[in-house]
Amino acid sequence: GAVVSQHPSWVICKSGTSVKIECRSLDFQATTMFWYRQFPKQSLMLMATSNEGSKATYEQGVEKDKFLINHASLTLSTLTVTSAHPEDSSFYICRGGGLAGEETQYFGPGTRLLVL
Amino acid sequence: KNQVEQSPQSLIILEGKNCTLQCNYTVSPFSNLRWYKQDTGRGPVSLTIMTFSENTKSNGRYTATLDADTKQSSLHITASQLSDSASYICVVTLNTGTASKLTFGTGTRLQVTL
């Protein structure tokens, strides 16, 4: 089956710094990447959708200048949390899409972000 | 409003016992319904997927059912194991014609004990 990896798996940073999270599709071309955020004991919330080579589409309430998404290739999408604050601490998960004739629903393993 | 509601919120069962998790949805138009298992600190892993015309789908000890008329689904776990302890999430795909959108339930947290 299709595999999606994320790096790093966890990160601790100081308030005000920027953190980059990578999402890679290992055995398929992900024309679309979906980024989710999950707070403890809550469901996954879609943050943004990115298509390879074009600008990401952000969900209502998600600041595009704070959560920078780059989808420069068919196997790599990155999410950068700029000037992170403690309230940005969360579990960030990506999902790759794009297999021909099938909606891919393979999630990455997630990245735990803790902002001190 | 498109919603997916799951019950119970949490469940504790003894190892070896069976259990059934429920999912009610109001998503329309409906494309498919998936059950995921999410271990703590990990991404969701797909267990089953069912389209409108399917009533049941099995994956090992997991059996999902779907009643598209009443918009209800269930996930039955047989002979539970300690490793089944996780959150189980029901996800319904909304088909808008030009794109698909996933609507997530809040999950059921299952704990299997000795």
PDB file of C-alpha atoms in Angstrom:
ATOM      1  CA  GLY A   1       0.000   0.000   0.000  1.00  0.00           C
ATOM      2  CA  ALA A   2       0.888   3.633  -0.389  1.00  0.00           C
ATOM      3  CA  VAL A   3       3.192   4.999   2.278  1.00  0.00           C
ATOM      4  CA  VAL A   4       3.419   8.541   3.561  1.00  0.00           C
ATOM      5  CA  SER A   5       6.216   9.585   5.880  1.00  0.00           C
ATOM      6  CA  GLN A   6       6.643  12.672   8.038  1.00  0.00           C
ATOM      7  CA  HIS A   7       9.712  14.247   9.527  1.00  0.00           C
ATOM      8  CA  PRO A   8      10.354  15.008  12.273  1.00  0.00           C
ATOM      9  CA  SER A   9       8.108  12.774  14.342  1.00  0.00           C
ATOM     10  CA  TRP A  10       8.299  15.226  17.206  1.00  0.00           C
ATOM     11  CA  VAL A  11       9.816  18.621  17.811  1.00  0.00           C
ATOM     12  CA  ILE A  12      10.192  20.958  20.757  1.00  0.00           C
ATOM     13  CA  CYS A  13      10.954  24.595  20.060  1.00  0.00           C
ATOM     14  CA  LYS A  14      11.025  27.953  21.772  1.00  0.00           C
ATOM     15  CA  SER A  15       8.262  30.462  21.276  1.00  0.00           C
ATOM     16  CA  GLY A  16       8.949  32.725  18.319  1.00  0.00           C
ATOM     17  CA  THR A  17      10.930  30.255  16.265  1.00  0.00           C
ATOM     18  CA  SER A  18       9.826  28.631  13.015  1.00  0.00           C
ATOM     19  CA  VAL A  19       9.414  24.908  12.526  1.00  0.00           C
ATOM     20  CA  LYS A  20       9.319  23.011   9.247  1.00  0.00           C
ATOM     21  CA  ILE A  21       7.515  19.686   8.903  1.00  0.00           C
ATOM     22  CA  GLU A  22       8.084  17.485   5.874  1.00  0.00           C
ATOM     23  CA  CYS A  23       5.594  15.090   4.351  1.00  0.00           C
ATOM     24  CA  ARG A  24       6.755  12.623   1.720  1.00  0.00           C
ATOM     25  CA  SER A  25       4.893  10.143  -0.414  1.00  0.00           C
ATOM     26  CA  LEU A  26       7.270   7.199  -0.703  1.00  0.00           C
ATOM     27  CA  ASP A  27       5.759   5.023  -3.422  1.00  0.00           C
ATOM     28  CA  PHE A  28       3.288   7.190  -5.278  1.00  0.00           C
ATOM     29  CA  GLN A  29       2.987  10.672  -6.716  1.00  0.00           C
ATOM     30  CA  ALA A  30       0.937  12.886  -4.468  1.00  0.00           C
ATOM     31  CA  THR A  31      -0.587  15.560  -6.652  1.00  0.00           C
ATOM     32  CA  THR A  32      -2.503  16.760  -3.623  1.00  0.00           C
ATOM     33  CA  MET A  33      -1.432  16.949   0.001  1.00  0.00           C
ATOM     34  CA  PHE A  34      -3.773  17.626   2.874  1.00  0.00           C
ATOM     35  CA  TRP A  35      -2.553  19.036   6.189  1.00  0.00           C
ATOM     36  CA  TYR A  36      -4.466  18.409   9.394  1.00  0.00           C
ATOM     37  CA  ARG A  37      -4.096  19.484  12.988  1.00  0.00           C
ATOM     38  CA  GLN A  38      -5.311  17.440  15.912  1.00  0.00           C
ATOM     39  CA  PHE A  39      -5.574  18.652  19.496  1.00  0.00           C
ATOM     40  CA  PRO A  40      -5.758  16.143  22.374  1.00  0.00           C
ATOM     41  CA  LYS A  41      -8.929  14.079  22.396  1.00  0.00           C
ATOM     42  CA  GLN A  42     -10.279  15.939  19.387  1.00  0.00           C
ATOM     43  CA  SER A  43     -10.836  14.992  15.786  1.00  0.00           C
ATOM     44  CA  LEU A  44      -8.577  15.866  12.895  1.00  0.00           C
ATOM     45  CA  MET A  45      -9.193  19.345  11.523  1.00  0.00           C
ATOM     46  CA  LEU A  46      -8.252  20.141   7.940  1.00  0.00           C
ATOM     47  CA  MET A  47      -5.936  23.128   7.765  1.00  0.00           C
ATOM     48  CA  ALA A  48      -5.119  23.377   4.093  1.00  0.00           C
ATOM     49  CA  THR A  49      -4.981  21.566   0.780  1.00  0.00           C
ATOM     50  CA  SER A  50      -2.020  21.902  -1.515  1.00  0.00           C
ATOM     51  CA  ASN A  51      -1.655  20.923  -5.123  1.00  0.00           C
ATOM     52  CA  GLU A  52       1.760  20.358  -6.614  1.00  0.00           C
ATOM     53  CA  GLY A  53       3.067  23.510  -8.220  1.00  0.00           C
ATOM     54  CA  SER A  54       0.303  25.815  -7.077  1.00  0.00           C
ATOM     55  CA  LYS A  55      -0.710  27.775  -4.014  1.00  0.00           C
ATOM     56  CA  ALA A  56      -2.358  26.020  -1.115  1.00  0.00           C
ATOM     57  CA  THR A  57      -6.009  26.473  -0.247  1.00  0.00           C
ATOM     58  CA  TYR A  58      -6.546  27.244   3.422  1.00  0.00           C
ATOM     59  CA  GLU A  59      -9.590  26.436   5.504  1.00  0.00           C
ATOM     60  CA  GLN A  60     -11.468  29.240   7.161  1.00  0.00           C
ATOM     61  CA  GLY A  61      -9.721  30.465  10.266  1.00  0.00           C
ATOM     62  CA  VAL A  62      -6.280  29.148   9.314  1.00  0.00           C
ATOM     63  CA  GLU A  63      -3.705  31.895   8.841  1.00  0.00           C
ATOM     64  CA  LYS A  64      -1.875  31.332   5.583  1.00  0.00           C
ATOM     65  CA  ASP A  65       0.989  33.631   6.618  1.00  0.00           C
ATOM     66  CA  LYS A  66       1.524  31.638   9.770  1.00  0.00           C
ATOM     67  CA  PHE A  67       1.247  28.166   8.287  1.00  0.00           C
ATOM     68  CA  LEU A  68       3.287  28.222   5.103  1.00  0.00           C
ATOM     69  CA  ILE A  69       2.768  25.270   2.805  1.00  0.00           C
ATOM     70  CA  ASN A  70       5.027  24.365  -0.074  1.00  0.00           C
ATOM     71  CA  HIS A  71       4.300  21.518  -2.477  1.00  0.00           C
ATOM     72  CA  ALA A  72       7.171  21.832  -4.902  1.00  0.00           C
ATOM     73  CA  SER A  73       7.299  18.237  -6.066  1.00  0.00           C
ATOM     74  CA  LEU A  74       4.990  15.264  -6.440  1.00  0.00           C
ATOM     75  CA  THR A  75       6.601  13.517  -3.484  1.00  0.00           C
ATOM     76  CA  LEU A  76       7.227  16.316  -1.001  1.00  0.00           C
ATOM     77  CA  SER A  77       5.106  18.878   0.776  1.00  0.00           C
ATOM     78  CA  THR A  78       6.254  21.006   3.695  1.00  0.00           C
ATOM     79  CA  LEU A  79       4.390  22.869   6.412  1.00  0.00           C
ATOM     80  CA  THR A  80       6.255  25.669   8.160  1.00  0.00           C
ATOM     81  CA  VAL A  81       4.842  27.028  11.384  1.00  0.00           C
ATOM     82  CA  THR A  82       6.233  30.551  11.537  1.00  0.00           C
ATOM     83  CA  SER A  83       6.811  32.385  14.806  1.00  0.00           C
ATOM     84  CA  ALA A  84       5.378  29.477  16.738  1.00  0.00           C
ATOM     85  CA  HIS A  85       3.541  30.090  20.003  1.00  0.00           C
ATOM     86  CA  PRO A  86       2.449  27.676  22.723  1.00  0.00           C
ATOM     87  CA  GLU A  87      -1.087  27.573  21.314  1.00  0.00           C
ATOM     88  CA  ASP A  88       0.369  26.101  18.108  1.00  0.00           C
ATOM     89  CA  SER A  89       1.381  23.015  20.069  1.00  0.00           C
ATOM     90  CA  SER A  90      -0.507  20.192  18.436  1.00  0.00           C
ATOM     91  CA  PHE A  91      -0.283  17.009  16.392  1.00  0.00           C
ATOM     92  CA  TYR A  92       0.154  17.759  12.698  1.00  0.00           C
ATOM     93  CA  ILE A  93      -0.747  15.067  10.170  1.00  0.00           C
ATOM     94  CA  CYS A  94      -0.500  15.052   6.399  1.00  0.00           C
ATOM     95  CA  ARG A  95      -2.398  12.934   3.904  1.00  0.00           C
ATOM     96  CA  GLY A  96      -1.312  12.240   0.365  1.00  0.00           C
ATOM     97  CA  GLY A  97      -3.692  12.156  -2.566  1.00  0.00           C
ATOM     98  CA  GLY A  98      -3.347  11.484  -6.230  1.00  0.00           C
ATOM     99  CA  LEU A  99      -3.375   7.811  -7.147  1.00  0.00           C
ATOM    100  CA  ALA A 100      -5.065   7.490 -10.505  1.00  0.00           C
ATOM    101  CA  GLY A 101      -8.667   6.368 -10.195  1.00  0.00           C
ATOM    102  CA  GLU A 102      -8.618   6.312  -6.407  1.00  0.00           C
ATOM    103  CA  GLU A 103      -8.827   8.820  -3.645  1.00  0.00           C
ATOM    104  CA  THR A 104      -5.838   8.129  -1.515  1.00  0.00           C
ATOM    105  CA  GLN A 105      -6.513   8.066   2.157  1.00  0.00           C
ATOM    106  CA  TYR A 106      -3.100   7.303   3.490  1.00  0.00           C
ATOM    107  CA  PHE A 107      -2.102   9.453   6.383  1.00  0.00           C
ATOM    108  CA  GLY A 108       1.381  10.168   7.550  1.00  0.00           C
ATOM    109  CA  PRO A 109       2.409   9.096  11.058  1.00  0.00           C
ATOM    110  CA  GLY A 110       2.110  12.647  12.348  1.00  0.00           C
ATOM    111  CA  THR A 111       4.428  15.229  13.923  1.00  0.00           C
ATOM    112  CA  ARG A 112       4.042  16.245  17.535  1.00  0.00           C
ATOM    113  CA  LEU A 113       4.928  19.922  18.028  1.00  0.00           C
ATOM    114  CA  LEU A 114       5.508  21.387  21.465  1.00  0.00           C
ATOM    115  CA  VAL A 115       6.187  25.094  21.690  1.00  0.00           C
ATOM    116  CA  LEU A 116       7.622  26.255  24.991  1.00  0.00           C
TER     117      LEU A 116
ATOM    118  CA  LYS B   1     -24.718  20.837   8.316  1.00  0.00           C
ATOM    119  CA  ASN B   2     -22.678  17.758   7.465  1.00  0.00           C
ATOM    120  CA  GLN B   3     -21.805  15.928  10.655  1.00  0.00           C
ATOM    121  CA  VAL B   4     -20.468  12.612  11.826  1.00  0.00           C
ATOM    122  CA  GLU B   5     -21.274  11.504  15.361  1.00  0.00           C
ATOM    123  CA  GLN B   6     -19.762   8.514  17.096  1.00  0.00           C
ATOM    124  CA  SER B   7     -20.731   6.616  20.194  1.00  0.00           C
ATOM    125  CA  PRO B   8     -19.700   5.779  22.755  1.00  0.00           C
ATOM    126  CA  GLN B   9     -17.027   8.396  23.362  1.00  0.00           C
ATOM    127  CA  SER B  10     -14.972   5.868  25.246  1.00  0.00           C
ATOM    128  CA  LEU B  11     -15.181   2.186  26.054  1.00  0.00           C
ATOM    129  CA  ILE B  12     -13.320  -0.224  28.299  1.00  0.00           C
ATOM    130  CA  ILE B  13     -13.591  -3.964  27.653  1.00  0.00           C
ATOM    131  CA  LEU B  14     -11.812  -7.096  28.772  1.00  0.00           C
ATOM    132  CA  GLU B  15      -9.405  -8.850  26.478  1.00  0.00           C
ATOM    133  CA  GLY B  16     -11.155 -11.457  24.382  1.00  0.00           C
ATOM    134  CA  LYS B  17     -14.528  -9.754  24.456  1.00  0.00           C
ATOM    135  CA  ASN B  18     -16.359  -8.323  21.454  1.00  0.00           C
ATOM    136  CA  CYS B  19     -17.508  -4.750  21.051  1.00  0.00           C
ATOM    137  CA  THR B  20     -19.424  -2.590  18.611  1.00  0.00           C
ATOM    138  CA  LEU B  21     -18.819   1.068  17.858  1.00  0.00           C
ATOM    139  CA  GLN B  22     -21.463   3.273  16.273  1.00  0.00           C
ATOM    140  CA  CYS B  23     -21.335   6.054  13.701  1.00  0.00           C
ATOM    141  CA  ASN B  24     -24.247   8.227  12.579  1.00  0.00           C
ATOM    142  CA  TYR B  25     -23.807  10.732   9.805  1.00  0.00           C
ATOM    143  CA  THR B  26     -25.740  13.443   8.039  1.00  0.00           C
ATOM    144  CA  VAL B  27     -23.233  13.943   5.216  1.00  0.00           C
ATOM    145  CA  SER B  28     -24.852  14.292   1.813  1.00  0.00           C
ATOM    146  CA  PRO B  29     -24.176  13.544  -0.984  1.00  0.00           C
ATOM    147  CA  PHE B  30     -22.370  10.534   0.353  1.00  0.00           C
ATOM    148  CA  SER B  31     -19.397   9.016  -1.438  1.00  0.00           C
ATOM    149  CA  ASN B  32     -17.899   6.505   0.974  1.00  0.00           C
ATOM    150  CA  LEU B  33     -17.417   5.766   4.653  1.00  0.00           C
ATOM    151  CA  ARG B  34     -14.184   4.626   6.221  1.00  0.00           C
ATOM    152  CA  TRP B  35     -13.233   3.405   9.648  1.00  0.00           C
ATOM    153  CA  TYR B  36      -9.755   4.250  10.878  1.00  0.00           C
ATOM    154  CA  LYS B  37      -7.719   3.086  13.834  1.00  0.00           C
ATOM    155  CA  GLN B  38      -5.497   5.726  15.398  1.00  0.00           C
ATOM    156  CA  ASP B  39      -2.956   4.675  17.972  1.00  0.00           C
ATOM    157  CA  THR B  40      -1.853   7.340  20.433  1.00  0.00           C
ATOM    158  CA  GLY B  41       0.665   9.662  18.814  1.00  0.00           C
ATOM    159  CA  ARG B  42       0.282   8.099  15.388  1.00  0.00           C
ATOM    160  CA  GLY B  43      -1.571   8.881  12.190  1.00  0.00           C
ATOM    161  CA  PRO B  44      -4.853   7.118  11.347  1.00  0.00           C
ATOM    162  CA  VAL B  45      -4.691   3.776   9.569  1.00  0.00           C
ATOM    163  CA  SER B  46      -7.554   2.696   7.334  1.00  0.00           C
ATOM    164  CA  LEU B  47      -9.460  -0.419   8.435  1.00  0.00           C
ATOM    165  CA  THR B  48     -12.396  -0.567   6.032  1.00  0.00           C
ATOM    166  CA  ILE B  49     -14.024   1.447   3.279  1.00  0.00           C
ATOM    167  CA  MET B  50     -17.598   1.097   2.093  1.00  0.00           C
ATOM    168  CA  THR B  51     -19.468   2.765  -0.715  1.00  0.00           C
ATOM    169  CA  PHE B  52     -23.190   3.491  -0.849  1.00  0.00           C
ATOM    170  CA  SER B  53     -24.077   0.056  -2.209  1.00  0.00           C
ATOM    171  CA  GLU B  54     -22.089  -1.992   0.304  1.00  0.00           C
ATOM    172  CA  ASN B  55     -23.642  -3.280   3.514  1.00  0.00           C
ATOM    173  CA  THR B  56     -20.700  -4.947   5.173  1.00  0.00           C
ATOM    174  CA  LYS B  57     -16.951  -5.154   4.899  1.00  0.00           C
ATOM    175  CA  SER B  58     -14.534  -7.249   6.925  1.00  0.00           C
ATOM    176  CA  ASN B  59     -10.856  -6.901   7.666  1.00  0.00           C
ATOM    177  CA  GLY B  60      -9.686  -9.668   9.955  1.00  0.00           C
ATOM    178  CA  ARG B  61     -11.350  -9.238  13.329  1.00  0.00           C
ATOM    179  CA  TYR B  62     -12.907  -5.949  12.211  1.00  0.00           C
ATOM    180  CA  THR B  63     -16.331  -5.952  10.532  1.00  0.00           C
ATOM    181  CA  ALA B  64     -18.004  -2.755   9.423  1.00  0.00           C
ATOM    182  CA  THR B  65     -21.637  -2.418   8.460  1.00  0.00           C
ATOM    183  CA  LEU B  66     -23.415   0.358   6.630  1.00  0.00           C
ATOM    184  CA  ASP B  67     -27.091   1.263   6.375  1.00  0.00           C
ATOM    185  CA  ALA B  68     -27.251   4.080   3.848  1.00  0.00           C
ATOM    186  CA  ASP B  69     -30.982   4.517   4.395  1.00  0.00           C
ATOM    187  CA  THR B  70     -30.664   5.321   8.087  1.00  0.00           C
ATOM    188  CA  LYS B  71     -27.158   6.780   7.633  1.00  0.00           C
ATOM    189  CA  GLN B  72     -25.659   4.548  10.268  1.00  0.00           C
ATOM    190  CA  SER B  73     -22.513   2.495  10.378  1.00  0.00           C
ATOM    191  CA  SER B  74     -20.986   0.227  12.957  1.00  0.00           C
ATOM    192  CA  LEU B  75     -17.596  -1.312  13.553  1.00  0.00           C
ATOM    193  CA  HIS B  76     -17.570  -4.663  15.293  1.00  0.00           C
ATOM    194  CA  ILE B  77     -14.372  -5.928  16.853  1.00  0.00           C
ATOM    195  CA  THR B  78     -14.223  -9.627  17.590  1.00  0.00           C
ATOM    196  CA  ALA B  79     -12.070 -11.285  20.256  1.00  0.00           C
ATOM    197  CA  SER B  80     -10.430  -8.041  21.283  1.00  0.00           C
ATOM    198  CA  GLN B  81      -6.708  -7.871  21.961  1.00  0.00           C
ATOM    199  CA  LEU B  82      -4.670  -5.455  24.050  1.00  0.00           C
ATOM    200  CA  SER B  83      -3.286  -3.998  20.815  1.00  0.00           C
ATOM    201  CA  ASP B  84      -6.797  -2.948  19.816  1.00  0.00           C
ATOM    202  CA  SER B  85      -6.571  -0.160  22.392  1.00  0.00           C
ATOM    203  CA  ALA B  86      -6.764   2.981  20.272  1.00  0.00           C
ATOM    204  CA  SER B  87      -9.149   5.608  18.943  1.00  0.00           C
ATOM    205  CA  TYR B  88     -11.472   4.512  16.171  1.00  0.00           C
ATOM    206  CA  ILE B  89     -12.561   7.214  13.801  1.00  0.00           C
ATOM    207  CA  CYS B  90     -15.454   7.162  11.368  1.00  0.00           C
ATOM    208  CA  VAL B  91     -14.810   9.316   8.283  1.00  0.00           C
ATOM    209  CA  VAL B  92     -17.433  10.099   5.669  1.00  0.00           C
ATOM    210  CA  THR B  93     -16.471  11.447   2.275  1.00  0.00           C
ATOM    211  CA  LEU B  94     -18.675  14.165   0.869  1.00  0.00           C
ATOM    212  CA  ASN B  95     -18.826  14.138  -2.890  1.00  0.00           C
ATOM    213  CA  THR B  96     -19.307  17.666  -4.199  1.00  0.00           C
ATOM    214  CA  GLY B  97     -18.891  16.668  -7.822  1.00  0.00           C
ATOM    215  CA  THR B  98     -15.702  18.599  -8.371  1.00  0.00           C
ATOM    216  CA  ALA B  99     -13.922  17.565  -5.214  1.00  0.00           C
ATOM    217  CA  SER B 100     -14.227  15.296  -2.236  1.00  0.00           C
ATOM    218  CA  LYS B 101     -14.188  16.438   1.346  1.00  0.00           C
ATOM    219  CA  LEU B 102     -13.686  14.278   4.410  1.00  0.00           C
ATOM    220  CA  THR B 103     -15.832  14.765   7.484  1.00  0.00           C
ATOM    221  CA  PHE B 104     -14.332  13.220  10.611  1.00  0.00           C
ATOM    222  CA  GLY B 105     -16.133  11.870  13.631  1.00  0.00           C
ATOM    223  CA  THR B 106     -14.685  12.657  17.047  1.00  0.00           C
ATOM    224  CA  GLY B 107     -13.768   9.047  17.563  1.00  0.00           C
ATOM    225  CA  THR B 108     -14.328   6.345  20.133  1.00  0.00           C
ATOM    226  CA  ARG B 109     -11.465   5.664  22.512  1.00  0.00           C
ATOM    227  CA  LEU B 110     -11.254   1.959  23.165  1.00  0.00           C
ATOM    228  CA  GLN B 111      -9.228   0.469  25.983  1.00  0.00           C
ATOM    229  CA  VAL B 112      -8.782  -3.279  26.183  1.00  0.00           C
ATOM    230  CA  THR B 113      -7.681  -4.542  29.586  1.00  0.00           C
ATOM    231  CA  LEU B 114      -6.635  -7.849  31.131  1.00  0.00           C
TER     232      LEU B 114
END
